[in-house]
């Protein structure tokens, strides 16, 4: 299987932003993939598999993030993670 | 060896091993470990992480069962944070690359994250900082285990180093084991400084950051005379300080012969020399040093040492002990003199921009009548046991004095109704420490039995200087001619009205000011117990005539600098050993 790169821009829609529980969900799902996953806010990029790093982005409602995955399952990873964010983390 | 400059707040020299106390009151025993110990530290760290993770999982299960899945989910987040590879790597590399102890690496790393969150704009996110403090606390708890010591449990002689000691932490220190202390922040008139003086522990504050340079067990010298802290002194320095310590002891022994002699000038004028105390146990020091009474009993410690508001009985017990121990010598009680920020028991007040111009001292008491009444009841009851005076602090207006007096009289009537037998009359006075009180003194003098000049606040309010702000601290001078005029005016007006006047600020602790104050007409001083012999010696070495000449000269000088230079020179002639 060949390595691929996928990116997608998403907007935080849930009221409380990317706080502990959503960040936790995000990292949990990210960790299920082989791909390297990063999350970018403005100029800052962090490891999408690290809850601490995600939290330090301080992404509140309305903030735009870019999810980037690189690896064999990049397509699915970006699809699932962006869906999670856009659904407002099922809150 | 490293020498730090700070602000000397409590005199004396202490030499000893270090105990480092971090902000949360945890004692972090060492910041560095030896190269050989790195593997052990990593194991300890791993163990602590595993153990906290197990605790969190247990909590998660328990809460999920009790309240449902969604409440347990927050613990899942905590667990994930704890096991986050970024975090684990950071802590690990502090231990392996910098040889930090596991405790230090954990504390440093988690606090860094906490700080990131505190600085986030979003209120909800900022609150997440607590998660990190929480994790830090849990990890430190595991790492330190039984070695975790609180301040009150220090049981071998040591020097306490900390970023900052809160007044209540300071109050819990056991002077038998604490040789001295140094803090990175804090100012000279901070409550901590006063407490240190009360406990007669050498102390230096405001040295700037140094805690990263010391580890538990290092030898440190705290020089409370010159405001220096020497980390890991070399042999020569250590010897020099040991000799100085010896000299301190022999001067004290020399002065101790004065105990039973009166504070009387060469021309036979008797000076009332009282002592300032903070804690009831200090009455012993007052008696040992031959004080004429307690010129200032600060009652704050009752509020600071405890987590709960002290009861009437708590107050009464402390007051009764002091009065009875002083065998019919006068005790002057000052009612609560604290800022709202220092009182954990009260509902939180709004953040004040200028606490020293805000709700503190008598203003606080008059706004919290229930709190004030408890103290007044205990004071009035205790006044039946011996000669007692009650003094209200920080009085700025006549209305404040009248309100406080009215409340006192009310309380007295309540007590009589409750069946207490009381003295008919309780002497009431004010602290003169706000310039407005000096300006209005002729009015005040008709309504009080005595006044006491509190120089610390008087200087601060007269010269508009916050002494803990190092950029302006040099303006804070007891010898400033404006301050001296306020003091002179207070003494003269009181004499005119026949009202006794005392001076209980830090100014009277400095031997060089004593001849000046006597020359201005002051006949009553109150100083910390440790200063009583020294000040008594000065009183016994001068005549009033000589003092009046000194005062006459000083009141013509135009700057604090000239006044200090002149007075130091005079003291050198009167009592060379004391001139510094």
mmCIF file with all atom_site columns, N, CA and C in Angstrom, chain A residues 16-21 24-25 27-28 50-53 55-56 58-60, chain B residues 73-74 76-77 80-81 84 86-87 113 116-117 120 122 124-125 128 131-132:
data_model
loop_
_atom_site.group_PDB
_atom_site.id
_atom_site.type_symbol
_atom_site.label_atom_id
_atom_site.label_alt_id
_atom_site.label_comp_id
_atom_site.label_asym_id
_atom_site.label_entity_id
_atom_site.label_seq_id
_atom_site.pdbx_PDB_ins_code
_atom_site.Cartn_x
_atom_site.Cartn_y
_atom_site.Cartn_z
_atom_site.occupancy
_atom_site.B_iso_or_equiv
_atom_site.pdbx_formal_charge
_atom_site.auth_seq_id
_atom_site.auth_comp_id
_atom_site.auth_asym_id
_atom_site.auth_atom_id
_atom_site.pdbx_PDB_model_num
ATOM 1   N N  . UNK A 1 16  ? -18.196 24.441 23.749 1.00 0.00 ? 16  UNK A N  1
ATOM 2   C CA . UNK A 1 16  ? -17.080 24.571 24.693 1.00 0.00 ? 16  UNK A CA 1
ATOM 3   C C  . UNK A 1 16  ? -15.712 24.393 24.044 1.00 0.00 ? 16  UNK A C  1
ATOM 4   N N  . UNK A 1 17  ? -15.698 24.190 22.728 1.00 0.00 ? 17  UNK A N  1
ATOM 5   C CA . UNK A 1 17  ? -14.419 24.089 22.038 1.00 0.00 ? 17  UNK A CA 1
ATOM 6   C C  . UNK A 1 17  ? -13.731 22.749 22.277 1.00 0.00 ? 17  UNK A C  1
ATOM 7   N N  . UNK A 1 18  ? -12.457 22.737 21.937 1.00 0.00 ? 18  UNK A N  1
ATOM 8   C CA . UNK A 1 18  ? -11.692 21.486 22.005 1.00 0.00 ? 18  UNK A CA 1
ATOM 9   C C  . UNK A 1 18  ? -11.147 21.306 23.419 1.00 0.00 ? 18  UNK A C  1
ATOM 10  N N  . UNK A 1 19  ? -12.040 21.115 24.380 1.00 0.00 ? 19  UNK A N  1
ATOM 11  C CA . UNK A 1 19  ? -11.583 20.968 25.765 1.00 0.00 ? 19  UNK A CA 1
ATOM 12  C C  . UNK A 1 19  ? -11.256 19.504 26.042 1.00 0.00 ? 19  UNK A C  1
ATOM 13  N N  . UNK A 1 20  ? -11.088 19.181 27.307 1.00 0.00 ? 20  UNK A N  1
ATOM 14  C CA . UNK A 1 20  ? -10.501 17.894 27.664 1.00 0.00 ? 20  UNK A CA 1
ATOM 15  C C  . UNK A 1 20  ? -11.196 16.684 27.026 1.00 0.00 ? 20  UNK A C  1
ATOM 16  N N  . UNK A 1 21  ? -12.525 16.617 27.144 1.00 0.00 ? 21  UNK A N  1
ATOM 17  C CA . UNK A 1 21  ? -13.192 15.411 26.673 1.00 0.00 ? 21  UNK A CA 1
ATOM 18  C C  . UNK A 1 21  ? -13.131 15.296 25.151 1.00 0.00 ? 21  UNK A C  1
ATOM 19  N N  . UNK A 1 24  ? -9.698  14.463 24.082 1.00 0.00 ? 24  UNK A N  1
ATOM 20  C CA . UNK A 1 24  ? -9.441  13.076 24.434 1.00 0.00 ? 24  UNK A CA 1
ATOM 21  C C  . UNK A 1 24  ? -9.990  12.139 23.352 1.00 0.00 ? 24  UNK A C  1
ATOM 22  N N  . UNK A 1 25  ? -11.234 12.409 22.933 1.00 0.00 ? 25  UNK A N  1
ATOM 23  C CA . UNK A 1 25  ? -11.859 11.598 21.870 1.00 0.00 ? 25  UNK A CA 1
ATOM 24  C C  . UNK A 1 25  ? -11.041 11.666 20.578 1.00 0.00 ? 25  UNK A C  1
ATOM 25  N N  . UNK A 1 27  ? -7.845  12.392 20.156 1.00 0.00 ? 27  UNK A N  1
ATOM 26  C CA . UNK A 1 27  ? -6.569  11.676 20.234 1.00 0.00 ? 27  UNK A CA 1
ATOM 27  C C  . UNK A 1 27  ? -6.789  10.166 20.209 1.00 0.00 ? 27  UNK A C  1
ATOM 28  N N  . UNK A 1 28  ? -7.857  9.739  20.880 1.00 0.00 ? 28  UNK A N  1
ATOM 29  C CA . UNK A 1 28  ? -8.156  8.297  20.906 1.00 0.00 ? 28  UNK A CA 1
ATOM 30  C C  . UNK A 1 28  ? -8.373  7.757  19.497 1.00 0.00 ? 28  UNK A C  1
ATOM 31  N N  . UNK A 1 50  ? -1.544  13.374 20.433 1.00 0.00 ? 50  UNK A N  1
ATOM 32  C CA . UNK A 1 50  ? -1.219  13.768 21.811 1.00 0.00 ? 50  UNK A CA 1
ATOM 33  C C  . UNK A 1 50  ? -2.291  14.705 22.344 1.00 0.00 ? 50  UNK A C  1
ATOM 34  N N  . UNK A 1 51  ? -3.014  14.242 23.361 1.00 0.00 ? 51  UNK A N  1
ATOM 35  C CA . UNK A 1 51  ? -4.098  15.064 23.913 1.00 0.00 ? 51  UNK A CA 1
ATOM 36  C C  . UNK A 1 51  ? -3.567  16.389 24.441 1.00 0.00 ? 51  UNK A C  1
ATOM 37  N N  . UNK A 1 52  ? -2.388  16.344 25.070 1.00 0.00 ? 52  UNK A N  1
ATOM 38  C CA . UNK A 1 52  ? -1.815  17.576 25.628 1.00 0.00 ? 52  UNK A CA 1
ATOM 39  C C  . UNK A 1 52  ? -1.557  18.596 24.536 1.00 0.00 ? 52  UNK A C  1
ATOM 40  N N  . UNK A 1 53  ? -0.969  18.103 23.443 1.00 0.00 ? 53  UNK A N  1
ATOM 41  C CA . UNK A 1 53  ? -0.637  19.017 22.357 1.00 0.00 ? 53  UNK A CA 1
ATOM 42  C C  . UNK A 1 53  ? -1.905  19.610 21.765 1.00 0.00 ? 53  UNK A C  1
ATOM 43  N N  . UNK A 1 55  ? -4.748  20.063 23.277 1.00 0.00 ? 55  UNK A N  1
ATOM 44  C CA . UNK A 1 55  ? -5.314  21.023 24.226 1.00 0.00 ? 55  UNK A CA 1
ATOM 45  C C  . UNK A 1 55  ? -4.587  22.360 24.167 1.00 0.00 ? 55  UNK A C  1
ATOM 46  N N  . UNK A 1 56  ? -3.263  22.307 23.980 1.00 0.00 ? 56  UNK A N  1
ATOM 47  C CA . UNK A 1 56  ? -2.512  23.566 24.008 1.00 0.00 ? 56  UNK A CA 1
ATOM 48  C C  . UNK A 1 56  ? -2.856  24.471 22.820 1.00 0.00 ? 56  UNK A C  1
ATOM 49  N N  . UNK A 1 58  ? -5.734  25.446 22.271 1.00 0.00 ? 58  UNK A N  1
ATOM 50  C CA . UNK A 1 58  ? -6.755  26.356 22.795 1.00 0.00 ? 58  UNK A CA 1
ATOM 51  C C  . UNK A 1 58  ? -7.845  26.654 21.787 1.00 0.00 ? 58  UNK A C  1
ATOM 52  N N  . UNK A 1 59  ? -8.269  25.619 21.032 1.00 0.00 ? 59  UNK A N  1
ATOM 53  C CA . UNK A 1 59  ? -9.243  25.833 19.966 1.00 0.00 ? 59  UNK A CA 1
ATOM 54  C C  . UNK A 1 59  ? -10.654 25.950 20.537 1.00 0.00 ? 59  UNK A C  1
ATOM 55  N N  . UNK A 1 60  ? -11.215 27.149 20.439 1.00 0.00 ? 60  UNK A N  1
ATOM 56  C CA . UNK A 1 60  ? -12.565 27.381 20.947 1.00 0.00 ? 60  UNK A CA 1
ATOM 57  C C  . UNK A 1 60  ? -13.549 27.373 19.783 1.00 0.00 ? 60  UNK A C  1
ATOM 58  N N  . UNK B 2 73  ? -16.061 10.110 31.874 1.00 0.00 ? 73  UNK B N  1
ATOM 59  C CA . UNK B 2 73  ? -15.241 10.428 30.711 1.00 0.00 ? 73  UNK B CA 1
ATOM 60  C C  . UNK B 2 73  ? -14.139 11.436 31.028 1.00 0.00 ? 73  UNK B C  1
ATOM 61  N N  . UNK B 2 74  ? -14.396 12.331 31.990 1.00 0.00 ? 74  UNK B N  1
ATOM 62  C CA . UNK B 2 74  ? -13.379 13.323 32.321 1.00 0.00 ? 74  UNK B CA 1
ATOM 63  C C  . UNK B 2 74  ? -12.127 12.634 32.864 1.00 0.00 ? 74  UNK B C  1
ATOM 64  N N  . UNK B 2 76  ? -11.148 9.748  31.879 1.00 0.00 ? 76  UNK B N  1
ATOM 65  C CA . UNK B 2 76  ? -10.471 9.195  30.710 1.00 0.00 ? 76  UNK B CA 1
ATOM 66  C C  . UNK B 2 76  ? -9.530  10.229 30.127 1.00 0.00 ? 76  UNK B C  1
ATOM 67  N N  . UNK B 2 77  ? -9.985  11.463 30.121 1.00 0.00 ? 77  UNK B N  1
ATOM 68  C CA . UNK B 2 77  ? -9.138  12.534 29.601 1.00 0.00 ? 77  UNK B CA 1
ATOM 69  C C  . UNK B 2 77  ? -7.901  12.720 30.473 1.00 0.00 ? 77  UNK B C  1
ATOM 70  N N  . UNK B 2 80  ? -5.505  10.012 29.790 1.00 0.00 ? 80  UNK B N  1
ATOM 71  C CA . UNK B 2 80  ? -4.828  10.213 28.522 1.00 0.00 ? 80  UNK B CA 1
ATOM 72  C C  . UNK B 2 80  ? -3.738  11.273 28.628 1.00 0.00 ? 80  UNK B C  1
ATOM 73  N N  . UNK B 2 81  ? -4.036  12.304 29.387 1.00 0.00 ? 81  UNK B N  1
ATOM 74  C CA . UNK B 2 81  ? -3.029  13.351 29.586 1.00 0.00 ? 81  UNK B CA 1
ATOM 75  C C  . UNK B 2 81  ? -1.807  12.755 30.263 1.00 0.00 ? 81  UNK B C  1
ATOM 76  N N  . UNK B 2 84  ? 0.119   10.621 27.940 1.00 0.00 ? 84  UNK B N  1
ATOM 77  C CA . UNK B 2 84  ? 0.473   11.264 26.682 1.00 0.00 ? 84  UNK B CA 1
ATOM 78  C C  . UNK B 2 84  ? 1.977   11.157 26.451 1.00 0.00 ? 84  UNK B C  1
ATOM 79  N N  . UNK B 2 86  ? 4.000   12.850 24.704 1.00 0.00 ? 86  UNK B N  1
ATOM 80  C CA . UNK B 2 86  ? 4.714   14.132 24.767 1.00 0.00 ? 86  UNK B CA 1
ATOM 81  C C  . UNK B 2 86  ? 5.116   14.453 26.203 1.00 0.00 ? 86  UNK B C  1
ATOM 82  N N  . UNK B 2 87  ? 4.157   14.272 27.105 1.00 0.00 ? 87  UNK B N  1
ATOM 83  C CA . UNK B 2 87  ? 4.413   14.559 28.517 1.00 0.00 ? 87  UNK B CA 1
ATOM 84  C C  . UNK B 2 87  ? 5.469   13.614 29.080 1.00 0.00 ? 87  UNK B C  1
ATOM 85  N N  . UNK B 2 113 ? 2.669   23.200 31.607 1.00 0.00 ? 113 UNK B N  1
ATOM 86  C CA . UNK B 2 113 ? 1.391   23.026 30.909 1.00 0.00 ? 113 UNK B CA 1
ATOM 87  C C  . UNK B 2 113 ? 0.291   23.840 31.573 1.00 0.00 ? 113 UNK B C  1
ATOM 88  N N  . UNK B 2 116 ? 0.479   27.330 30.404 1.00 0.00 ? 116 UNK B N  1
ATOM 89  C CA . UNK B 2 116 ? -0.010  27.528 29.045 1.00 0.00 ? 116 UNK B CA 1
ATOM 90  C C  . UNK B 2 116 ? -1.527  27.720 29.071 1.00 0.00 ? 116 UNK B C  1
ATOM 91  N N  . UNK B 2 117 ? -2.194  26.880 29.869 1.00 0.00 ? 117 UNK B N  1
ATOM 92  C CA . UNK B 2 117 ? -3.655  26.956 29.912 1.00 0.00 ? 117 UNK B CA 1
ATOM 93  C C  . UNK B 2 117 ? -4.148  28.207 30.616 1.00 0.00 ? 117 UNK B C  1
ATOM 94  N N  . UNK B 2 120 ? -4.398  31.047 28.341 1.00 0.00 ? 120 UNK B N  1
ATOM 95  C CA . UNK B 2 120 ? -5.344  31.036 27.227 1.00 0.00 ? 120 UNK B CA 1
ATOM 96  C C  . UNK B 2 120 ? -6.493  32.004 27.521 1.00 0.00 ? 120 UNK B C  1
ATOM 97  N N  . UNK B 2 122 ? -9.553  31.875 26.675 1.00 0.00 ? 122 UNK B N  1
ATOM 98  C CA . UNK B 2 122 ? -10.852 31.271 26.918 1.00 0.00 ? 122 UNK B CA 1
ATOM 99  C C  . UNK B 2 122 ? -11.000 30.849 28.382 1.00 0.00 ? 122 UNK B C  1
ATOM 100 N N  . UNK B 2 124 ? -13.037 28.810 29.869 1.00 0.00 ? 124 UNK B N  1
ATOM 101 C CA . UNK B 2 124 ? -13.186 27.378 30.109 1.00 0.00 ? 124 UNK B CA 1
ATOM 102 C C  . UNK B 2 124 ? -11.841 26.668 30.010 1.00 0.00 ? 124 UNK B C  1
ATOM 103 N N  . UNK B 2 125 ? -11.075 27.037 28.989 1.00 0.00 ? 125 UNK B N  1
ATOM 104 C CA . UNK B 2 125 ? -9.761  26.428 28.793 1.00 0.00 ? 125 UNK B CA 1
ATOM 105 C C  . UNK B 2 125 ? -8.835  26.768 29.959 1.00 0.00 ? 125 UNK B C  1
ATOM 106 N N  . UNK B 2 128 ? -8.818  24.586 32.824 1.00 0.00 ? 128 UNK B N  1
ATOM 107 C CA . UNK B 2 128 ? -8.200  23.269 32.672 1.00 0.00 ? 128 UNK B CA 1
ATOM 108 C C  . UNK B 2 128 ? -6.841  23.195 33.356 1.00 0.00 ? 128 UNK B C  1
ATOM 109 N N  . UNK B 2 131 ? -6.520  20.798 36.041 1.00 0.00 ? 131 UNK B N  1
ATOM 110 C CA . UNK B 2 131 ? -6.258  19.379 35.754 1.00 0.00 ? 131 UNK B CA 1
ATOM 111 C C  . UNK B 2 131 ? -4.779  19.073 35.928 1.00 0.00 ? 131 UNK B C  1
ATOM 112 N N  . UNK B 2 132 ? -3.958  20.007 35.494 1.00 0.00 ? 132 UNK B N  1
ATOM 113 C CA . UNK B 2 132 ? -2.518  19.760 35.565 1.00 0.00 ? 132 UNK B CA 1
ATOM 114 C C  . UNK B 2 132 ? -1.995  19.886 36.984 1.00 0.00 ? 132 UNK B C  1
#
